[in-house]
PDB file of C-alpha atoms in Angstrom:
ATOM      1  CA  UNK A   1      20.320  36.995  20.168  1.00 50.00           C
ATOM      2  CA  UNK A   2      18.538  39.743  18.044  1.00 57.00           C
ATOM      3  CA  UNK A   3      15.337  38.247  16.646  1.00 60.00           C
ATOM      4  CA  UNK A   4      16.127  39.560  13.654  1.00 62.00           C
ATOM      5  CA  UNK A   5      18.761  37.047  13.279  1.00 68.00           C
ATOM      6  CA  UNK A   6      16.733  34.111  15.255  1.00 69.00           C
ATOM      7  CA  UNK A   7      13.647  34.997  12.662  1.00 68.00           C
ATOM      8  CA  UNK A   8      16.091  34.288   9.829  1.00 68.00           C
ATOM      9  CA  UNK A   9      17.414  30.977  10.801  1.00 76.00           C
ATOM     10  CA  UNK A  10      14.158  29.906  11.587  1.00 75.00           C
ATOM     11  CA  UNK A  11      13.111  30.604   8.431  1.00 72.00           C
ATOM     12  CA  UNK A  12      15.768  28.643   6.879  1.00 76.00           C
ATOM     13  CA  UNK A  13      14.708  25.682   8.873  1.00 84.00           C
ATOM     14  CA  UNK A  14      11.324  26.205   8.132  1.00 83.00           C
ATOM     15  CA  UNK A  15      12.310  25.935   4.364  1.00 85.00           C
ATOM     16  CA  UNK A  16      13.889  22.791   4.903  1.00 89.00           C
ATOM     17  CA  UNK A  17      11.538  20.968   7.095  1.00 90.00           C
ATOM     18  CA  UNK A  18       9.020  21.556   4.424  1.00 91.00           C
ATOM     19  CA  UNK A  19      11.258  20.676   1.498  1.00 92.00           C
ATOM     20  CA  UNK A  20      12.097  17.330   3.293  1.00 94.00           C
ATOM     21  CA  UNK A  21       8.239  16.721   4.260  1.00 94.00           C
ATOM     22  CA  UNK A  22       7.480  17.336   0.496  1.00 94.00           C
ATOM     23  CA  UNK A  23      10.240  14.986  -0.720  1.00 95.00           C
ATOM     24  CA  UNK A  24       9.218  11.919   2.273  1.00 95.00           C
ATOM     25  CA  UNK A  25       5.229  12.743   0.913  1.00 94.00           C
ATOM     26  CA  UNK A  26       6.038  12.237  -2.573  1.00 94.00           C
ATOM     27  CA  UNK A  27       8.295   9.502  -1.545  1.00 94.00           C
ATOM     28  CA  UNK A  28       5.559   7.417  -0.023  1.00 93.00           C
ATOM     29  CA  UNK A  29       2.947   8.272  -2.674  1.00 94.00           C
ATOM     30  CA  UNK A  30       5.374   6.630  -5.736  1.00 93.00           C
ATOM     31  CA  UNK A  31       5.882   3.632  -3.104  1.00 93.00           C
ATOM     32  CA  UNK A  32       2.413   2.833  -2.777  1.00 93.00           C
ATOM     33  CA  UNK A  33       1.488   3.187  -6.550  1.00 93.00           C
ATOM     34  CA  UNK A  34       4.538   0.796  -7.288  1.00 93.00           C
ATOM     35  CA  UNK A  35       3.272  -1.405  -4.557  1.00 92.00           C
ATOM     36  CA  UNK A  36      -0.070  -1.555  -5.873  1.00 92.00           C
ATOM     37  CA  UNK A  37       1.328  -1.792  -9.584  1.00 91.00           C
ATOM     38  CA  UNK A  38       3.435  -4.858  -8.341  1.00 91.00           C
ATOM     39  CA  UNK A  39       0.888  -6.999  -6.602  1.00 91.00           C
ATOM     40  CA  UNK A  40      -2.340  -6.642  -8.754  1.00 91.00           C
ATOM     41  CA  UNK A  41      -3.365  -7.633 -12.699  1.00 92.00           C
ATOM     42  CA  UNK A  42      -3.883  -5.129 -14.888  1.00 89.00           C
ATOM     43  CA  UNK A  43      -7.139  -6.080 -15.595  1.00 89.00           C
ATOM     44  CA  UNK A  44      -9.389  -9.035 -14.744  1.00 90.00           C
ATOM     45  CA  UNK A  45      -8.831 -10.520 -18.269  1.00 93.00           C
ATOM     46  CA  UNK A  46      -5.423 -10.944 -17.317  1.00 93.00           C
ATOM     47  CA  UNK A  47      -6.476 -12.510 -13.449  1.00 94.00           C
ATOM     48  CA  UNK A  48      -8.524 -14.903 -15.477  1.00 93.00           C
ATOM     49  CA  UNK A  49      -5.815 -15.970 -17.921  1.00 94.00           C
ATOM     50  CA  UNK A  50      -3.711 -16.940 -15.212  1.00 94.00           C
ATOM     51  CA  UNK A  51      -6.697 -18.725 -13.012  1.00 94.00           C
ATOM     52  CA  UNK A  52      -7.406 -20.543 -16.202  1.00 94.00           C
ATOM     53  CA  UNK A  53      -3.432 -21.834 -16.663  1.00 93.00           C
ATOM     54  CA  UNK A  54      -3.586 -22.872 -12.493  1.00 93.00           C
ATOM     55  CA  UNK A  55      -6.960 -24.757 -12.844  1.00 92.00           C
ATOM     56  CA  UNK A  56      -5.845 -27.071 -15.558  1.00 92.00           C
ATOM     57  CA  UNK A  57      -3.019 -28.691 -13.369  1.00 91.00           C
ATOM     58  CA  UNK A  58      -5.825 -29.125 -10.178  1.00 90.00           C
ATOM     59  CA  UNK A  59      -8.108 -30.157 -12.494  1.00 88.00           C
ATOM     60  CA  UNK A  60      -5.963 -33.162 -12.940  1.00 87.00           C
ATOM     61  CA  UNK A  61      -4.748 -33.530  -8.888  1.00 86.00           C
ATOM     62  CA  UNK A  62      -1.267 -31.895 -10.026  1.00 89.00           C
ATOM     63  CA  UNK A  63      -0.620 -29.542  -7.101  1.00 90.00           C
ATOM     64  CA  UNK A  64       3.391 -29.221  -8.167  1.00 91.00           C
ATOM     65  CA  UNK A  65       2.873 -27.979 -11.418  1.00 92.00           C
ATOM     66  CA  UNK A  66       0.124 -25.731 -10.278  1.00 92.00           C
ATOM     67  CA  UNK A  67       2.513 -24.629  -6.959  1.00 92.00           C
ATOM     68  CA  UNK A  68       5.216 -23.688  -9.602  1.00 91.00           C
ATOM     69  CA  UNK A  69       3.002 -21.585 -11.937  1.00 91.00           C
ATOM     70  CA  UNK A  70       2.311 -19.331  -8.797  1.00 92.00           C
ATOM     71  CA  UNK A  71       5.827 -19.736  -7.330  1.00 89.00           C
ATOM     72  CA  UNK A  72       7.473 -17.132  -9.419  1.00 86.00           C
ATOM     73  CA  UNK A  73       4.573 -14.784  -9.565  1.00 90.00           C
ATOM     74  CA  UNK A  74       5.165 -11.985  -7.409  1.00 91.00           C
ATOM     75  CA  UNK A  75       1.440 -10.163  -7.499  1.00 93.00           C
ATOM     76  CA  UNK A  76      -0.929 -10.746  -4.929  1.00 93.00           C
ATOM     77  CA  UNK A  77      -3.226 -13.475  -5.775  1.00 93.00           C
ATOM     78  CA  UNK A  78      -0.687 -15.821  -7.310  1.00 94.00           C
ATOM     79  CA  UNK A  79       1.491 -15.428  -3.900  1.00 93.00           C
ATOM     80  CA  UNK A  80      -1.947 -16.613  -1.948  1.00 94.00           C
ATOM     81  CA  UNK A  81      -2.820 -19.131  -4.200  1.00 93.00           C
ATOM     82  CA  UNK A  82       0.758 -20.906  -3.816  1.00 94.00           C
ATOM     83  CA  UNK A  83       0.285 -20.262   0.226  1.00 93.00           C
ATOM     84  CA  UNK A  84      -2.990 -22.314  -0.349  1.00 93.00           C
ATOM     85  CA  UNK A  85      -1.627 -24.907  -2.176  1.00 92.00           C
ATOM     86  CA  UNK A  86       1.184 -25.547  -0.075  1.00 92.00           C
ATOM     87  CA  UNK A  87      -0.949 -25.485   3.407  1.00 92.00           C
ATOM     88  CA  UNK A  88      -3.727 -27.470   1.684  1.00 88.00           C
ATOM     89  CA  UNK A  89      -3.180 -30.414   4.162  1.00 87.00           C
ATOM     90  CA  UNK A  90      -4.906 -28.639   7.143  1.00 87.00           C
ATOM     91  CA  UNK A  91      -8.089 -28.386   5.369  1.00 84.00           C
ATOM     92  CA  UNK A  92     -10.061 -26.146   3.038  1.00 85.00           C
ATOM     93  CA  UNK A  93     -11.335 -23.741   6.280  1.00 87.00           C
ATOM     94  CA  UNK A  94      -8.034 -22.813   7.845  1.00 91.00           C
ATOM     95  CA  UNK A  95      -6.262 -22.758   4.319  1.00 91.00           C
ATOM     96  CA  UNK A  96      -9.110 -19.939   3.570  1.00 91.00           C
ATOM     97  CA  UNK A  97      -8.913 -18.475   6.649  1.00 92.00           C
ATOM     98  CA  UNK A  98      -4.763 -18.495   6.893  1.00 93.00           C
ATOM     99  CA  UNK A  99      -4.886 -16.914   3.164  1.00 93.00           C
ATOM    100  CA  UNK A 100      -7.455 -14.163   4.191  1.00 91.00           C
ATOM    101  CA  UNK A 101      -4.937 -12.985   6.917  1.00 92.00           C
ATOM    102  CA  UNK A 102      -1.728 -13.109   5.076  1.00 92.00           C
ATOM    103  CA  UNK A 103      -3.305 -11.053   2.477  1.00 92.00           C
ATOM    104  CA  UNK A 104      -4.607  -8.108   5.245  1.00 91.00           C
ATOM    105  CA  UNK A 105      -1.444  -8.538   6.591  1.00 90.00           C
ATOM    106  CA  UNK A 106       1.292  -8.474   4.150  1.00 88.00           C
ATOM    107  CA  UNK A 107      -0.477  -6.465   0.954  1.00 89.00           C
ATOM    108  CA  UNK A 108      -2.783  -4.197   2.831  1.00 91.00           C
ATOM    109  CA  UNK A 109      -0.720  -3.203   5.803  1.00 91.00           C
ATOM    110  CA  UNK A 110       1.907  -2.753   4.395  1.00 88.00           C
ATOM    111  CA  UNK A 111       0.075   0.070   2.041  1.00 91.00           C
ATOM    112  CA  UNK A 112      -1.922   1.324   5.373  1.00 93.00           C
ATOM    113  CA  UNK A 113       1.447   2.374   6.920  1.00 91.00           C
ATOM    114  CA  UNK A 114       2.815   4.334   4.624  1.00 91.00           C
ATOM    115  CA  UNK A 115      -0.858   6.043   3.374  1.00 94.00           C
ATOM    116  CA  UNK A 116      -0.722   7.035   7.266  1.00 94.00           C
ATOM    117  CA  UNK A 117       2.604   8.810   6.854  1.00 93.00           C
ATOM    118  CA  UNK A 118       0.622  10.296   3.630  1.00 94.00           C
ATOM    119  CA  UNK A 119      -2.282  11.534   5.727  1.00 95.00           C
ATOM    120  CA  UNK A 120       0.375  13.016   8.222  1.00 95.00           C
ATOM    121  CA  UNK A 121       2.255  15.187   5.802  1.00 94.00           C
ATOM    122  CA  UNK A 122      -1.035  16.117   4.468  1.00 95.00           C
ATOM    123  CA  UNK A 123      -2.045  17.283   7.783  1.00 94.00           C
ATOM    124  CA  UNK A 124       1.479  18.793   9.115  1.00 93.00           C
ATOM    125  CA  UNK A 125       2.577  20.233   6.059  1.00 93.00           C
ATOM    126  CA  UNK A 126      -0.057  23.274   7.022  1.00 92.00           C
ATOM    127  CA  UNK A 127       0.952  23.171  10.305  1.00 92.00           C
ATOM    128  CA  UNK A 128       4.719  23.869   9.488  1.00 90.00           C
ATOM    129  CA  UNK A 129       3.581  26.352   7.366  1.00 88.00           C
ATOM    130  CA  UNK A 130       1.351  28.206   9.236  1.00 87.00           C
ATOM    131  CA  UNK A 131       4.568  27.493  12.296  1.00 85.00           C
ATOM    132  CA  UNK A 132       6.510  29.583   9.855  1.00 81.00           C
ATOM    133  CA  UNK A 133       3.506  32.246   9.408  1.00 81.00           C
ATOM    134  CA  UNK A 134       3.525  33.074  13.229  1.00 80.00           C
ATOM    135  CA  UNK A 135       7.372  33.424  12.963  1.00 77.00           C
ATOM    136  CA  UNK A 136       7.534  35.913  10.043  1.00 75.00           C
ATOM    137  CA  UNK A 137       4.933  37.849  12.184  1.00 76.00           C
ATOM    138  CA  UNK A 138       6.970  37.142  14.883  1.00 73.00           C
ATOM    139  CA  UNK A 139       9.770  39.034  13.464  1.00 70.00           C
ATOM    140  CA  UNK A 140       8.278  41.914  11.730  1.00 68.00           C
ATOM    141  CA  UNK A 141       6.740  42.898  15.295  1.00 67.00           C
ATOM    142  CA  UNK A 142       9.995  42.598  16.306  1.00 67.00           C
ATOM    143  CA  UNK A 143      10.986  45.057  14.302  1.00 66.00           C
ATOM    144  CA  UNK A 144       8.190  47.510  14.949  1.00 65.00           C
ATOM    145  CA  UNK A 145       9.166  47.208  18.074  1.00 64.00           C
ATOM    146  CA  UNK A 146      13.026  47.444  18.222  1.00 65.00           C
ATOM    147  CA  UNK A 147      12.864  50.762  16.203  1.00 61.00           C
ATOM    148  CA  UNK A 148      10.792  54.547  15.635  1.00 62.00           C
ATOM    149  CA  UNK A 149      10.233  54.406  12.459  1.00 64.00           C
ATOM    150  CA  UNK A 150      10.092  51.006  10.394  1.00 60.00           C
ATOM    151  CA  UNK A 151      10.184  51.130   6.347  1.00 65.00           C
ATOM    152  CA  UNK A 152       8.056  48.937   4.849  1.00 60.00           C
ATOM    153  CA  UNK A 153      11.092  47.008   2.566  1.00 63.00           C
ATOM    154  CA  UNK A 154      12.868  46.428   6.270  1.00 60.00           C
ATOM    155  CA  UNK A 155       9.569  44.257   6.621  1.00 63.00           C
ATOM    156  CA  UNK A 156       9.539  42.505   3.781  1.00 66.00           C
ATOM    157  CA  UNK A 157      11.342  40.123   4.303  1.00 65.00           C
ATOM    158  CA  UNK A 158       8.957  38.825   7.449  1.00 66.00           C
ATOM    159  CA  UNK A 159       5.861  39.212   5.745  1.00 73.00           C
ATOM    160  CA  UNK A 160       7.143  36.987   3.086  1.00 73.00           C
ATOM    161  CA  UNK A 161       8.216  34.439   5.275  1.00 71.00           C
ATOM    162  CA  UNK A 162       5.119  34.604   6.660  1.00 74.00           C
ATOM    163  CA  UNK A 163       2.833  34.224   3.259  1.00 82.00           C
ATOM    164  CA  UNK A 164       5.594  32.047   1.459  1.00 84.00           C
ATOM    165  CA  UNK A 165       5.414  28.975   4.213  1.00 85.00           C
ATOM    166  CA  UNK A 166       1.701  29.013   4.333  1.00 88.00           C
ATOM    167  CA  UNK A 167       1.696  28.928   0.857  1.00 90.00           C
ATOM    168  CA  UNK A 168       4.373  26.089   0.341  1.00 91.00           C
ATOM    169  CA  UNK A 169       2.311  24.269   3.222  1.00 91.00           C
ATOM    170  CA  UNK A 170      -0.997  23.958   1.110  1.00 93.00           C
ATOM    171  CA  UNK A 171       1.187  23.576  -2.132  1.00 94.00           C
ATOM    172  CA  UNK A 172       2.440  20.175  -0.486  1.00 94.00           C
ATOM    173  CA  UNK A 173      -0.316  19.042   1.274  1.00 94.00           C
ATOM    174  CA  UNK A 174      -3.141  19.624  -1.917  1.00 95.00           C
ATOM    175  CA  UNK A 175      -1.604  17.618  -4.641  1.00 95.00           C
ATOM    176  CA  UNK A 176      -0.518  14.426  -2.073  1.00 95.00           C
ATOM    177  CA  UNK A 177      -5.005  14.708  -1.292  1.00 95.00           C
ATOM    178  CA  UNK A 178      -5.580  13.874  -4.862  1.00 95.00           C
ATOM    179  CA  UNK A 179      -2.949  11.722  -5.550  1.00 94.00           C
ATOM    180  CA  UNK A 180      -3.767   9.877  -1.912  1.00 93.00           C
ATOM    181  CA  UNK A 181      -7.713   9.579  -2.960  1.00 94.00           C
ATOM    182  CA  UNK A 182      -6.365   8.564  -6.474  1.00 93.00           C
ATOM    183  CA  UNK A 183      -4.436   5.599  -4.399  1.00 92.00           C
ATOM    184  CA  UNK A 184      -6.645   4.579  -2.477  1.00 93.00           C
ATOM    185  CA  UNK A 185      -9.061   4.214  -5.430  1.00 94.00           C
ATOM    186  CA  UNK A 186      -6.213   1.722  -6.933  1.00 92.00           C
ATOM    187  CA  UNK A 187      -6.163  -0.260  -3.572  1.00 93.00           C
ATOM    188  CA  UNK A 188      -9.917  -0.949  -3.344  1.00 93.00           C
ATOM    189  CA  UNK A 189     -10.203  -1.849  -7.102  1.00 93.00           C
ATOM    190  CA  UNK A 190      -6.951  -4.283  -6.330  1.00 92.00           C
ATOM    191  CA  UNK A 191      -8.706  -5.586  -3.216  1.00 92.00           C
ATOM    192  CA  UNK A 192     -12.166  -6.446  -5.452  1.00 93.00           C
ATOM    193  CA  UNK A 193     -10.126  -8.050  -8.032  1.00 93.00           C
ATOM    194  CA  UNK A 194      -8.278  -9.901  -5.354  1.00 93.00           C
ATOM    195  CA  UNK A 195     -11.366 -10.840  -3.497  1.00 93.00           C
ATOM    196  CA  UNK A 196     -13.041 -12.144  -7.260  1.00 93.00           C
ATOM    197  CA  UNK A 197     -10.452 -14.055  -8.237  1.00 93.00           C
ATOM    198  CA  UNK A 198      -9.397 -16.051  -4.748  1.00 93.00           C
ATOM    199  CA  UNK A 199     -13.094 -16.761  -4.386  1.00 92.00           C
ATOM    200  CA  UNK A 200     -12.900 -18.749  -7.818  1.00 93.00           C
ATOM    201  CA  UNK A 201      -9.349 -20.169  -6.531  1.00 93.00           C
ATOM    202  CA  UNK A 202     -10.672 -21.552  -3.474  1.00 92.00           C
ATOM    203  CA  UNK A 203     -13.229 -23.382  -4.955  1.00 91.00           C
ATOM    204  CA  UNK A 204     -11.339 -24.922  -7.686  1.00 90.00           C
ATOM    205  CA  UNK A 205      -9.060 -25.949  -4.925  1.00 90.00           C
ATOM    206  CA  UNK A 206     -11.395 -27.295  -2.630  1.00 90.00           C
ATOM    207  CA  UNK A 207     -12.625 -29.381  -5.769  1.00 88.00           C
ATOM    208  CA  UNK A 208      -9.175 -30.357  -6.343  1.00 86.00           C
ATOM    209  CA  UNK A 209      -8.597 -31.679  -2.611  1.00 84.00           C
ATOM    210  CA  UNK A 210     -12.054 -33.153  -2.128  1.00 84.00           C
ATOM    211  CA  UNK A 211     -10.838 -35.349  -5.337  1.00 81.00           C
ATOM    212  CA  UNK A 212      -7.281 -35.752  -3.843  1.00 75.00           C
ATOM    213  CA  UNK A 213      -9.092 -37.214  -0.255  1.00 71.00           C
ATOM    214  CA  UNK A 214     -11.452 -39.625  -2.511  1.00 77.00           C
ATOM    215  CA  UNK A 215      -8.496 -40.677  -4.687  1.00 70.00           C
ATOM    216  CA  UNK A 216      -6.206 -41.488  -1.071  1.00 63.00           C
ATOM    217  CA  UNK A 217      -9.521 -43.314   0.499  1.00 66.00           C
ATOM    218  CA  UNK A 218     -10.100 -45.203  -2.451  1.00 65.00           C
ATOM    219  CA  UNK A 219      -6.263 -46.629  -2.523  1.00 64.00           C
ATOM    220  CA  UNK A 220      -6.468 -47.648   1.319  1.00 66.00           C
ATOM    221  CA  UNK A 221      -9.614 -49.592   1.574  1.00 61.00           C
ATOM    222  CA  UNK A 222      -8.995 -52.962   0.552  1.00 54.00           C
ATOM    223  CA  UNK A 223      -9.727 -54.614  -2.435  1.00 47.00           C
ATOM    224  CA  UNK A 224     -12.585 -57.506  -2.014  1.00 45.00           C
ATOM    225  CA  UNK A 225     -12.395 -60.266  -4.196  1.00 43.00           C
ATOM    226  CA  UNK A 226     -14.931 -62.810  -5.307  1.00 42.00           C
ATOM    227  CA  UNK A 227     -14.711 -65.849  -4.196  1.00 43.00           C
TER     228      UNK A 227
END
């Protein structure tokens, strides 16, 4: 085949691979912001509204009514807290421990996998780029080569492959570096606001099943009587 030809559907594909690695990059960066705008408050005002409405109920030994205002609540710390609640019969440690885990496992690596596919079109978006840089090159020696005398429009086309993919390589890869540092600034302030407000969980519901233990003790010892 006449590289001519093989220069120009590699091109094409090089067009394409990058247009798809753009549109999965973007794709992943709007997933994580919606993930993070899913599972966090909006501000710690709003955390403590809702620790306030779930510490009334333990305050008073109802774990039902405080299991169904977390039930239905899809962000992060409401999802623990109702994990808690419902597991609180193997103890205050392993309830802590099991809620730690769920949280690093379900929240935060879930958002680790795809800023990984983030970091790895930042990182191969160049690459593909400078893969279609070496081809335009590729072809306009080709063309010096094949021929005498080469005018420099017969070129042009190969030298702008060349530029046009490196350039479309940083173009992708520059913006998804500030919007990935912009996400992962989101993540650590959700993981501080998650951290604040399950530490003031736990020990309104270690409270609540310290009271719960007492209240069971008290009803199984018997009653003396005076004689």
């Amino acid at each position: 085949m006449d590289i001519t030809k093989l220069t120009e559907y590699f091109a094409a594909s090089m067009y394409v691979a990058l247009g798809l690695i753009a549109l999965w990059g973007a794709y992943c960066v709007t997933m994580i912001w919606v993930r993070v705008a899913q599972k966090r408050f909006r501000s710690e005002a709003q955390q403590d509204a809702f620790l306030d409405a779930v510490e009334e109920p333990l305050e008073r030994g109802d774990f039902q009514e405080a299991s169904e205002l977390c039930e239905s609540d899809p962000r992060a710390l409401p999802q623990l807290a109702y994990l808690a609640i419902e597991n609180r019969e193997i103890g205050y440690a392993q309830v802590r421990q099991l809620v730690v885990e769920r949280f690093q496992r379900d929240v935060l690596a879930d958002l680790d996998h795809r800023i990984s596919w983030v970091n790895t079109v930042i990182k191969g978006a160049p690459m593909v780029g400078l893969l279609g840089t070496v081809t335009g090159m590729m072809g306009a020696f080709g063309k010096l080569a094949a021929a005498e005398q080469v005018k420099a429009s017969d070129m042009a086309n190969d030298i702008s492959l060349a530029l046009v993919t490196t350039a479309l390589g940083l173009v992708i890869a520059i913006p998804l570096t500030f919007c990935l540092n912009s996400v992962n600034i989101r993540i650590r302030k959700m993981e501080d606001l998650v951290a604040v407000g399950l530490t003031r969980f736990m020990g309104s519901l270690r409270e609540a099943i310290a009271t719960e233990a007492m209240s069971e003790l008290e009803e199984i010892q018997p009653v003396s009587t005076s004689e």
